[in-house]
Amino acid sequence: KVDRGGSIDGLDTDNLKSALQLFEGLIAYNPTNYGLFLATGRIELALQQPIRAERRFLQAFELFPSQMSEADRENYAQCNFQMGQALISQGKASKAVSYVKKAIELAPKNPDYLTGYASALVQQKQYNTAMQLLNKAQAEAPNHEPSRRLLKLLELDGKGK
């Protein structure tokens, strides 16, 4: 729900908190599984705990293997993207850019990653480059709601040229 740009309600929050407890138990059982840290970071981010999410993503980065399978590379891209989102949520757009750029290097057509990068650029007032990325995201996925919404906001604010 959150990944699609939706908001969460009280029931979602309770479910996420329960899931977080379960994942923390799994981490205690298997502390070398990067996927568990990636998942808990995503949950923390959904619960609007970006500082805690950032720590989880840093832990995940330490656990990725040096020789990655295709699935590892996809998860590594996701981890970079999510780290960027955590940093953007903290107002650290300039720091977020390197993470989101890495995600785009690994998955250049992913509209979520393109939109995340555009969001960081908007915080840095780099509107023209942000618009280019959002247009690319829309070209890749015309029904991608987050890129469409941010594009519309920039156009309404007179930032879109």
Coordinates of C-alpha atoms in Angstrom, one line a residue:
K1 CA 0.0 0.0 0.0
V2 CA 2.8 2.5 0.9
D3 CA 4.9 1.4 -2.1
R4 CA 2.0 2.4 -4.3
G5 CA 1.9 5.9 -2.8
G6 CA -1.0 5.1 -0.5
S7 CA -1.4 6.0 3.1
I8 CA -1.8 3.7 6.1
D9 CA -4.5 3.7 8.7
G10 CA -4.6 2.5 12.3
L11 CA -5.1 -1.1 11.4
D12 CA -2.3 -1.0 8.9
T13 CA -0.1 0.5 11.6
D14 CA -1.0 -2.2 14.0
N15 CA -0.3 -4.9 11.4
L16 CA 3.1 -3.3 10.5
K17 CA 4.1 -3.1 14.2
S18 CA 3.2 -6.8 14.6
A19 CA 5.2 -7.7 11.5
L20 CA 8.1 -5.7 12.8
Q21 CA 8.1 -7.7 16.0
L22 CA 8.1 -10.9 14.0
F23 CA 11.0 -9.8 11.8
E24 CA 13.0 -8.7 14.8
G25 CA 12.6 -12.3 16.1
L26 CA 13.7 -13.6 12.8
I27 CA 16.8 -11.4 12.9
A28 CA 17.6 -12.7 16.3
Y29 CA 17.4 -16.2 14.8
N30 CA 19.3 -15.4 11.6
P31 CA 21.3 -12.2 12.0
T32 CA 23.2 -12.6 8.7
N33 CA 20.2 -12.5 6.4
Y34 CA 20.3 -9.1 4.6
G35 CA 16.6 -9.6 3.5
L36 CA 15.4 -9.4 7.0
F37 CA 17.1 -6.1 7.6
L38 CA 15.8 -4.8 4.3
A39 CA 12.2 -5.8 5.2
T40 CA 12.4 -4.3 8.7
G41 CA 13.8 -1.1 7.2
R42 CA 10.9 -0.9 4.8
I43 CA 8.5 -1.4 7.7
E44 CA 10.2 1.3 9.8
L45 CA 9.9 3.6 6.8
A46 CA 6.2 2.9 6.4
L47 CA 5.8 3.6 10.1
Q48 CA 7.5 7.0 9.5
Q49 CA 10.6 6.1 11.4
P50 CA 13.2 7.1 8.8
I51 CA 16.2 7.2 11.2
R52 CA 15.5 3.7 12.4
A53 CA 15.0 2.6 8.8
E54 CA 18.3 4.1 7.8
R55 CA 20.1 2.0 10.4
R56 CA 18.3 -1.1 9.1
F57 CA 19.4 -0.4 5.6
L58 CA 23.0 0.2 6.7
Q59 CA 22.9 -3.2 8.4
A60 CA 21.5 -4.8 5.2
F61 CA 24.3 -3.2 3.1
E62 CA 26.9 -4.9 5.3
L63 CA 25.4 -8.3 4.7
F64 CA 25.1 -8.3 0.9
P65 CA 27.5 -10.9 -0.6
S66 CA 30.4 -9.6 -2.7
Q67 CA 29.3 -12.0 -5.5
M68 CA 25.6 -11.2 -6.1
S69 CA 23.0 -13.3 -7.9
E70 CA 20.4 -11.5 -10.0
A71 CA 18.0 -11.6 -7.0
D72 CA 20.7 -10.1 -4.8
R73 CA 21.3 -7.3 -7.3
E74 CA 17.5 -6.6 -7.4
N75 CA 17.4 -6.5 -3.6
Y76 CA 20.6 -4.3 -3.5
A77 CA 18.9 -1.9 -5.9
Q78 CA 15.8 -1.9 -3.7
C79 CA 18.0 -1.3 -0.6
N80 CA 19.6 1.7 -2.2
F81 CA 16.3 3.1 -3.2
Q82 CA 14.8 2.6 0.2
M83 CA 17.9 4.2 1.9
G84 CA 17.4 7.1 -0.4
Q85 CA 13.7 7.4 0.7
A86 CA 14.7 7.2 4.4
L87 CA 17.2 10.0 3.8
I88 CA 14.7 12.2 1.8
S89 CA 12.3 11.7 4.7
Q90 CA 14.9 13.2 7.0
G91 CA 15.5 16.2 4.7
K92 CA 18.9 14.8 3.6
A93 CA 18.3 15.0 -0.1
S94 CA 21.9 15.6 -1.1
K95 CA 22.9 12.4 0.7
A96 CA 20.0 10.5 -0.7
V97 CA 21.0 11.2 -4.3
S98 CA 23.9 8.8 -4.4
Y99 CA 21.8 5.9 -3.1
V100 CA 19.0 6.6 -5.5
K101 CA 21.4 7.0 -8.4
K102 CA 22.9 3.6 -7.6
A103 CA 19.4 2.0 -7.6
I104 CA 18.9 3.6 -11.1
E105 CA 22.2 2.2 -12.3
L106 CA 21.0 -1.3 -11.4
A107 CA 17.5 -0.8 -12.7
P108 CA 17.4 2.1 -15.1
K109 CA 13.8 1.7 -16.1
N110 CA 12.2 1.4 -12.7
P111 CA 9.7 4.2 -12.4
D112 CA 9.8 4.2 -8.5
Y113 CA 13.6 4.7 -8.6
L114 CA 13.3 7.5 -11.2
T115 CA 10.6 9.2 -9.1
G116 CA 12.6 8.8 -5.9
Y117 CA 15.6 10.5 -7.6
A118 CA 13.3 13.3 -8.9
S119 CA 11.9 13.8 -5.4
A120 CA 15.4 14.3 -4.1
L121 CA 16.2 16.7 -6.9
V122 CA 13.0 18.7 -6.1
Q123 CA 14.2 19.1 -2.5
Q124 CA 17.4 20.5 -4.0
K125 CA 15.4 22.8 -6.3
Q126 CA 16.7 21.1 -9.5
Y127 CA 13.3 21.2 -11.1
N128 CA 14.3 20.7 -14.8
T129 CA 16.3 17.5 -14.1
A130 CA 13.5 16.3 -11.9
M131 CA 10.9 16.9 -14.7
Q132 CA 13.1 14.9 -17.1
L133 CA 13.2 12.0 -14.8
L134 CA 9.5 12.1 -14.1
N135 CA 8.8 12.2 -17.9
K136 CA 11.1 9.2 -18.3
A137 CA 9.2 7.4 -15.5
Q138 CA 5.9 8.1 -17.2
A139 CA 7.3 6.9 -20.5
E140 CA 8.3 3.6 -18.9
A141 CA 5.1 3.2 -16.9
P142 CA 2.3 5.6 -18.0
N143 CA 0.0 4.5 -15.2
H144 CA 2.7 5.1 -12.5
E145 CA 0.7 7.2 -10.0
P146 CA 3.6 8.6 -7.9
S147 CA 5.5 10.0 -10.9
R148 CA 2.2 11.4 -12.4
R149 CA 1.3 13.1 -9.1
L150 CA 4.7 14.7 -8.6
L151 CA 4.8 15.8 -12.3
K152 CA 1.4 17.4 -11.9
L153 CA 2.5 19.2 -8.6
L154 CA 5.5 20.6 -10.4
E155 CA 3.4 21.8 -13.3
L156 CA 0.8 23.4 -11.0
D157 CA 3.6 25.2 -9.0
G158 CA 5.0 26.5 -12.3
K159 CA 8.2 24.5 -11.9
G160 CA 7.6 22.3 -14.9
K161 CA 9.0 23.6 -18.1

